[in-house]
Amino acid sequence: MEQQTIFKYTSKPESDKVSMRNKLPHPLCLFLLISLALFAKSDAGSLVVYWGQNAGEGQLTKTCKTGLFHIVNIAFLSTFGNGSQPQINLAGHCSPASKGCKRLGKDIKNCQRRGIKVMLSIGGGTNTYSLSSPDDARQVADYIWANFLGGKSNSRPFGNAILDGVDFNIESGELHYAALAYRLHDHYAGSKKKFYLTASPQCSFQNNLLHGALTAGLFDHVWIQFYNNPQCEFTSKDPTGFKSAWNQWTTSINAGKFFVGLPSSHAAARTGFVSSHALINHLLPIVRSPKYGGVMLWDRYHDLQSRYSGKISGSV
């Protein structure tokens, strides 16, 4: 007769049980860790860059391939309104008159396949644009929709590439930009694709040229230019003016997210450059909140020289 082997359950000593319990995280600790992780994620920012105003910045596709940027603003549609023929100026990248900009359509699509939003920025630092009336504004909006966004036209500068929205970089005039924003928003509402409205006002709230448009509550992102305006720029020694401007913008304007707009090098603007160390350790702790969207850089050409985006991308 074979002898049966009997397996007996032997309980662990009480001391081992206590030790195992001590190794398990307390439920409250788990809750706090998860909350901190979600909070950090919710305040994680995006990096935005302007591209198009210097041929030395290289191809748009290469800019997107860096993996540094979440949004690229193509600058600029610099002539429009008041009876003028709208025209883009890409400063040596291509000539719309010779239809040379159609090749940019491929670059735009390459960026979009990587999940990067590509915007058309209108305006800039020229005096070649203005809106004479609400009807004029609506006609400009219709042109932009047909030639750059979801409409149809035989004269699309970038071919069949469909940009992700319009960025208002308006540095002269104020009248009728609300009408332009409303008309674009009407076009957006009838499309299955998500289109965006963004704006880049200067940081002085009292001298805000886009006040009428921004108070309409239609804008997804606002990247505030904290440069070339010493009264509201950031300095580590006295950030009072910066704090005041940031708080006024984020509490007075109804927009999705607000971004800190900075020059990407000393040469990119007259004033307002913030070192990567000061940005990460002093500026960003001031602005992090549910309304914070990230950092906007002017522009890619100067960023290539300074490699500023690479220094800050992991902390934005």
CSV table of C-alpha atoms in Angstrom, one decimal:
chain,number,residue,atom,x,y,z
A,1,MET,CA,0.0,0.0,0.0
A,2,GLU,CA,1.4,3.3,-1.1
A,3,GLN,CA,1.9,5.9,1.6
A,4,GLN,CA,-0.2,9.0,0.9
A,5,THR,CA,1.5,12.3,1.1
A,6,ILE,CA,-0.5,14.8,3.1
A,7,PHE,CA,0.1,18.5,2.4
A,8,LYS,CA,-0.5,20.7,5.4
A,9,TYR,CA,-1.2,24.4,5.3
A,10,THR,CA,1.2,26.2,7.6
A,11,SER,CA,0.3,29.7,8.4
A,12,LYS,CA,2.9,32.4,8.3
A,13,PRO,CA,4.1,33.8,11.6
A,14,GLU,CA,2.3,37.0,12.7
A,15,SER,CA,5.5,38.9,12.3
A,16,ASP,CA,5.6,38.1,8.6
A,17,LYS,CA,2.0,39.2,8.1
A,18,VAL,CA,2.8,42.5,9.7
A,19,SER,CA,5.8,42.9,7.5
A,20,MET,CA,3.8,42.2,4.3
A,21,ARG,CA,1.1,44.7,5.4
A,22,ASN,CA,3.8,47.3,5.9
A,23,LYS,CA,5.0,46.7,2.3
A,24,LEU,CA,1.5,47.5,0.8
A,25,PRO,CA,0.9,51.2,0.1
A,26,HIS,CA,-1.8,52.8,2.2
A,27,PRO,CA,-5.0,53.7,0.3
A,28,LEU,CA,-4.5,57.4,1.1
A,29,CYS,CA,-1.0,57.3,-0.3
A,30,LEU,CA,-2.3,55.7,-3.5
A,31,PHE,CA,-4.9,58.4,-3.8
A,32,LEU,CA,-2.4,61.2,-3.3
A,33,LEU,CA,0.0,59.7,-5.8
A,34,ILE,CA,-2.7,59.4,-8.4
A,35,SER,CA,-4.0,62.9,-7.7
A,36,LEU,CA,-0.5,64.4,-8.1
A,37,ALA,CA,0.1,62.5,-11.3
A,38,LEU,CA,-3.2,63.7,-12.8
A,39,PHE,CA,-2.5,67.3,-11.6
A,40,ALA,CA,0.9,67.2,-13.2
A,41,LYS,CA,-0.6,65.9,-16.4
A,42,SER,CA,-3.3,68.5,-16.5
A,43,ASP,CA,-0.8,71.3,-16.1
A,44,ALA,CA,1.6,69.8,-18.7
A,45,GLY,CA,2.1,72.4,-21.5
A,46,SER,CA,2.6,72.4,-25.3
A,47,LEU,CA,5.3,74.1,-27.2
A,48,VAL,CA,4.3,76.4,-30.1
A,49,VAL,CA,6.6,78.0,-32.7
A,50,TYR,CA,6.2,80.4,-35.5
A,51,TRP,CA,7.7,79.3,-38.8
A,52,GLY,CA,8.0,81.1,-42.2
A,53,GLN,CA,9.8,84.4,-41.8
A,54,ASN,CA,13.4,83.3,-42.6
A,55,ALA,CA,14.5,80.8,-45.2
A,56,GLY,CA,17.4,79.8,-43.0
A,57,GLU,CA,15.1,78.0,-40.6
A,58,GLY,CA,14.8,75.0,-43.0
A,59,GLN,CA,11.9,73.0,-44.2
A,60,LEU,CA,8.6,72.8,-42.3
A,61,THR,CA,8.9,69.0,-42.3
A,62,LYS,CA,12.2,69.1,-40.5
A,63,THR,CA,10.8,71.4,-37.9
A,64,CYS,CA,8.1,68.9,-37.2
A,65,LYS,CA,10.4,65.9,-37.2
A,66,THR,CA,12.3,67.3,-34.2
A,67,GLY,CA,9.3,66.2,-32.0
A,68,LEU,CA,9.7,69.4,-30.0
A,69,PHE,CA,6.5,71.2,-31.1
A,70,HIS,CA,2.8,70.5,-30.8
A,71,ILE,CA,1.6,73.5,-32.9
A,72,VAL,CA,3.3,75.4,-35.8
A,73,ASN,CA,2.1,78.8,-36.9
A,74,ILE,CA,2.9,79.5,-40.6
A,75,ALA,CA,3.6,83.2,-40.8
A,76,PHE,CA,2.1,85.2,-42.4
A,77,LEU,CA,-0.9,86.0,-44.5
A,78,SER,CA,0.3,89.6,-44.4
A,79,THR,CA,-1.8,91.3,-47.0
A,80,PHE,CA,-5.6,91.3,-46.8
A,81,GLY,CA,-8.7,93.5,-46.5
A,82,ASN,CA,-9.8,96.9,-47.7
A,83,GLY,CA,-10.1,95.7,-51.3
A,84,SER,CA,-6.6,94.2,-51.6
A,85,GLN,CA,-5.8,90.7,-52.9
A,86,PRO,CA,-4.9,88.5,-49.9
A,87,GLN,CA,-1.3,87.3,-50.1
A,88,ILE,CA,1.0,85.2,-48.0
A,89,ASN,CA,4.6,86.3,-47.4
A,90,LEU,CA,6.9,83.4,-46.4
A,91,ALA,CA,10.2,85.4,-46.6
A,92,GLY,CA,12.2,83.3,-49.1
A,93,HIS,CA,10.6,79.9,-48.5
A,94,CYS,CA,8.5,80.1,-51.6
A,95,SER,CA,6.7,82.5,-53.9
A,96,PRO,CA,2.9,82.3,-54.1
A,97,ALA,CA,2.9,84.2,-57.4
A,98,SER,CA,4.8,81.4,-59.1
A,99,LYS,CA,2.7,78.8,-57.3
A,100,GLY,CA,5.9,77.6,-55.6
A,101,CYS,CA,4.2,77.3,-52.3
A,102,LYS,CA,2.1,74.3,-53.3
A,103,ARG,CA,5.0,72.0,-52.3
A,104,LEU,CA,4.5,73.2,-48.7
A,105,GLY,CA,1.2,71.2,-48.8
A,106,LYS,CA,3.2,68.0,-48.5
A,107,ASP,CA,5.1,69.4,-45.5
A,108,ILE,CA,1.9,70.4,-43.8
A,109,LYS,CA,0.5,66.9,-44.3
A,110,ASN,CA,3.7,65.4,-42.9
A,111,CYS,CA,3.4,67.5,-39.8
A,112,GLN,CA,-0.3,66.7,-39.3
A,113,ARG,CA,0.4,63.0,-39.6
A,114,ARG,CA,2.7,63.4,-36.6
A,115,GLY,CA,-0.2,64.9,-34.6
A,116,ILE,CA,1.1,68.5,-35.0
A,117,LYS,CA,-1.5,71.2,-35.6
A,118,VAL,CA,-0.5,73.6,-38.4
A,119,MET,CA,-2.1,77.1,-38.3
A,120,LEU,CA,-2.2,80.0,-40.7
A,121,SER,CA,-1.1,83.1,-38.9
A,122,ILE,CA,-2.5,86.4,-40.3
A,123,GLY,CA,-1.1,89.8,-39.8
A,124,GLY,CA,2.4,90.3,-38.6
A,125,GLY,CA,4.5,93.5,-38.3
A,126,THR,CA,3.6,95.0,-41.7
A,127,ASN,CA,1.1,97.7,-42.6
A,128,THR,CA,-0.3,95.8,-45.5
A,129,TYR,CA,-3.6,94.6,-43.9
A,130,SER,CA,-6.7,96.3,-42.6
A,131,LEU,CA,-10.4,95.7,-42.4
A,132,SER,CA,-12.6,98.5,-43.6
A,133,SER,CA,-16.0,97.1,-42.4
A,134,PRO,CA,-17.7,94.0,-41.0
A,135,ASP,CA,-18.6,93.0,-44.6
A,136,ASP,CA,-14.9,93.3,-45.5
A,137,ALA,CA,-14.0,91.2,-42.5
A,138,ARG,CA,-16.5,88.5,-43.6
A,139,GLN,CA,-15.1,88.5,-47.1
A,140,VAL,CA,-11.6,87.9,-45.8
A,141,ALA,CA,-12.8,85.1,-43.6
A,142,ASP,CA,-14.6,83.5,-46.6
A,143,TYR,CA,-11.3,83.8,-48.6
A,144,ILE,CA,-9.3,82.1,-45.8
A,145,TRP,CA,-11.8,79.3,-45.5
A,146,ALA,CA,-11.9,78.6,-49.2
A,147,ASN,CA,-8.1,78.8,-49.8
A,148,PHE,CA,-6.5,77.4,-46.6
A,149,LEU,CA,-9.1,75.6,-44.6
A,150,GLY,CA,-12.2,73.4,-45.4
A,151,GLY,CA,-13.6,75.2,-48.4
A,152,LYS,CA,-12.9,74.9,-52.1
A,153,SER,CA,-11.0,77.2,-54.4
A,154,ASN,CA,-9.0,76.9,-57.6
A,155,SER,CA,-6.2,79.1,-56.2
A,156,ARG,CA,-5.3,77.3,-52.9
A,157,PRO,CA,-1.6,78.4,-52.2
A,158,PHE,CA,-0.8,75.1,-50.4
A,159,GLY,CA,-2.8,72.9,-52.8
A,160,ASN,CA,-5.2,70.5,-51.2
A,161,ALA,CA,-3.5,70.6,-47.7
A,162,ILE,CA,-6.1,71.7,-45.1
A,163,LEU,CA,-4.7,73.8,-42.3
A,164,ASP,CA,-5.9,73.4,-38.7
A,165,GLY,CA,-7.1,76.9,-38.1
A,166,VAL,CA,-6.3,80.6,-38.1
A,167,ASP,CA,-4.0,82.6,-35.7
A,168,PHE,CA,-4.6,86.3,-35.2
A,169,ASN,CA,-1.2,88.0,-35.0
A,170,ILE,CA,-2.6,91.5,-35.4
A,171,GLU,CA,-0.2,94.4,-34.7
A,172,SER,CA,-2.1,97.3,-36.3
A,173,GLY,CA,-5.7,98.3,-36.1
A,174,GLU,CA,-8.5,96.7,-34.1
A,175,LEU,CA,-11.8,97.4,-35.9
A,176,HIS,CA,-13.8,94.5,-37.2
A,177,TYR,CA,-11.6,91.5,-36.2
A,178,ALA,CA,-14.5,90.3,-34.1
A,179,ALA,CA,-16.5,90.0,-37.3
A,180,LEU,CA,-13.7,88.1,-38.9
A,181,ALA,CA,-13.6,85.7,-35.9
A,182,TYR,CA,-17.3,85.2,-35.9
A,183,ARG,CA,-17.4,84.4,-39.6
A,184,LEU,CA,-14.6,81.9,-39.3
A,185,HIS,CA,-16.4,80.3,-36.4
A,186,ASP,CA,-19.5,80.0,-38.5
A,187,HIS,CA,-17.5,78.1,-41.1
A,188,TYR,CA,-16.0,75.9,-38.4
A,189,ALA,CA,-19.4,75.0,-37.0
A,190,GLY,CA,-20.5,73.4,-40.3
A,191,SER,CA,-17.4,71.1,-40.6
A,192,LYS,CA,-16.8,67.7,-39.2
A,193,LYS,CA,-13.1,68.5,-38.8
A,194,LYS,CA,-12.0,70.4,-35.7
A,195,PHE,CA,-10.6,73.9,-36.6
A,196,TYR,CA,-9.0,76.3,-34.2
A,197,LEU,CA,-8.9,80.0,-33.5
A,198,THR,CA,-5.8,81.4,-31.8
A,199,ALA,CA,-4.4,84.8,-31.1
A,200,SER,CA,-1.1,86.4,-30.2
A,201,PRO,CA,-1.8,89.7,-28.5
A,202,GLN,CA,0.9,91.8,-26.9
A,203,CYS,CA,1.0,91.5,-23.1
A,204,SER,CA,-0.1,95.0,-22.3
A,205,PHE,CA,-3.8,94.4,-21.6
A,206,GLN,CA,-4.8,98.1,-21.8
A,207,ASN,CA,-3.3,98.4,-25.4
A,208,ASN,CA,-4.8,95.1,-26.6
A,209,LEU,CA,-5.5,95.6,-30.3
A,210,LEU,CA,-7.6,92.3,-30.4
A,211,HIS,CA,-9.8,93.2,-27.4
A,212,GLY,CA,-13.0,93.2,-29.4
A,213,ALA,CA,-12.3,89.8,-31.0
A,214,LEU,CA,-11.0,88.1,-27.9
A,215,THR,CA,-14.0,89.1,-25.7
A,216,ALA,CA,-16.2,87.2,-28.1
A,217,GLY,CA,-15.2,84.0,-26.3
A,218,LEU,CA,-14.4,82.1,-29.6
A,219,PHE,CA,-10.7,81.5,-29.2
A,220,ASP,CA,-9.2,78.1,-28.3
A,221,HIS,CA,-5.7,79.4,-27.4
A,222,VAL,CA,-4.2,82.8,-26.7
A,223,TRP,CA,-0.4,83.1,-26.7
A,224,ILE,CA,0.5,86.4,-25.1
A,225,GLN,CA,3.6,88.2,-26.4
A,226,PHE,CA,5.7,88.9,-23.3
A,227,TYR,CA,8.4,90.6,-25.3
A,228,ASN,CA,9.0,94.0,-26.8
A,229,ASN,CA,6.8,95.3,-23.9
A,230,PRO,CA,9.1,95.9,-20.9
A,231,GLN,CA,6.2,96.9,-18.6
A,232,CYS,CA,4.8,93.4,-18.6
A,233,GLU,CA,7.8,91.2,-19.4
A,234,PHE,CA,9.2,88.7,-17.0
A,235,THR,CA,12.3,89.4,-14.9
A,236,SER,CA,13.5,87.2,-12.0
A,237,LYS,CA,14.4,90.2,-9.9
A,238,ASP,CA,10.9,91.7,-10.1
A,239,PRO,CA,8.2,89.6,-11.8
A,240,THR,CA,5.4,91.9,-10.5
A,241,GLY,CA,4.5,93.3,-13.9
A,242,PHE,CA,4.5,89.9,-15.5
A,243,LYS,CA,2.3,88.4,-12.8
A,244,SER,CA,-0.2,91.3,-13.0
A,245,ALA,CA,-0.5,91.0,-16.8
A,246,TRP,CA,-0.8,87.2,-16.7
A,247,ASN,CA,-3.5,87.3,-14.0
A,248,GLN,CA,-5.5,90.0,-15.9
A,249,TRP,CA,-5.4,88.1,-19.2
A,250,THR,CA,-6.4,84.8,-17.7
A,251,THR,CA,-9.2,86.2,-15.6
A,252,SER,CA,-10.6,88.8,-18.1
A,253,ILE,CA,-10.6,86.8,-21.4
A,254,ASN,CA,-12.7,83.7,-21.9
A,255,ALA,CA,-10.4,81.3,-23.9
A,256,GLY,CA,-9.5,77.7,-23.7
A,257,LYS,CA,-5.8,77.9,-22.8
A,258,PHE,CA,-3.2,80.7,-22.3
A,259,PHE,CA,0.4,80.5,-23.4
A,260,VAL,CA,3.5,82.4,-22.4
A,261,GLY,CA,4.9,83.9,-25.6
A,262,LEU,CA,8.7,84.4,-25.6
A,263,PRO,CA,11.6,85.1,-28.0
A,264,SER,CA,13.7,82.1,-28.6
A,265,SER,CA,16.9,84.1,-28.3
A,266,HIS,CA,18.2,87.5,-27.5
A,267,ALA,CA,18.3,88.3,-31.2
A,268,ALA,CA,14.7,87.3,-31.8
A,269,ALA,CA,13.2,90.4,-30.1
A,270,ARG,CA,14.4,93.8,-28.7
A,271,THR,CA,13.5,92.8,-25.1
A,272,GLY,CA,11.9,89.9,-23.2
A,273,PHE,CA,14.3,87.0,-23.5
A,274,VAL,CA,14.1,84.7,-20.5
A,275,SER,CA,16.9,82.1,-20.0
A,276,SER,CA,15.9,78.5,-19.9
A,277,HIS,CA,16.9,78.3,-16.2
A,278,ALA,CA,14.8,81.3,-15.3
A,279,LEU,CA,11.9,80.0,-17.3
A,280,ILE,CA,11.9,76.5,-15.7
A,281,ASN,CA,12.7,77.6,-12.1
A,282,HIS,CA,11.0,80.9,-11.8
A,283,LEU,CA,8.5,81.7,-14.5
A,284,LEU,CA,6.6,78.5,-15.0
A,285,PRO,CA,5.8,78.0,-11.3
A,286,ILE,CA,3.9,81.3,-11.5
A,287,VAL,CA,1.7,80.4,-14.5
A,288,ARG,CA,0.9,76.7,-13.9
A,289,SER,CA,-2.8,76.3,-13.5
A,290,PRO,CA,-5.7,74.7,-15.3
A,291,LYS,CA,-5.7,77.7,-17.7
A,292,TYR,CA,-2.0,77.3,-18.6
A,293,GLY,CA,-1.4,75.9,-22.1
A,294,GLY,CA,2.3,76.1,-22.6
A,295,VAL,CA,5.0,78.3,-24.2
A,296,MET,CA,5.0,80.0,-27.6
A,297,LEU,CA,8.3,80.8,-29.3
A,298,TRP,CA,9.1,83.5,-31.8
A,299,ASP,CA,10.6,82.1,-34.0
A,300,ARG,CA,12.0,78.8,-35.4
A,301,TYR,CA,15.0,80.5,-37.1
A,302,HIS,CA,16.3,82.0,-33.9
A,303,ASP,CA,15.4,78.8,-32.1
A,304,LEU,CA,17.7,76.9,-34.4
A,305,GLN,CA,20.6,79.2,-33.4
A,306,SER,CA,20.0,79.0,-29.6
A,307,ARG,CA,18.5,75.5,-29.4
A,308,TYR,CA,16.1,77.0,-26.8
A,309,SER,CA,13.2,74.7,-27.5
A,310,GLY,CA,15.4,71.7,-26.7
A,311,LYS,CA,16.4,73.1,-23.4
A,312,ILE,CA,12.9,73.7,-22.2
A,313,SER,CA,10.7,71.1,-23.9
A,314,GLY,CA,10.9,68.6,-21.1
A,315,SER,CA,9.8,71.1,-18.5
A,316,VAL,CA,7.0,73.1,-20.3
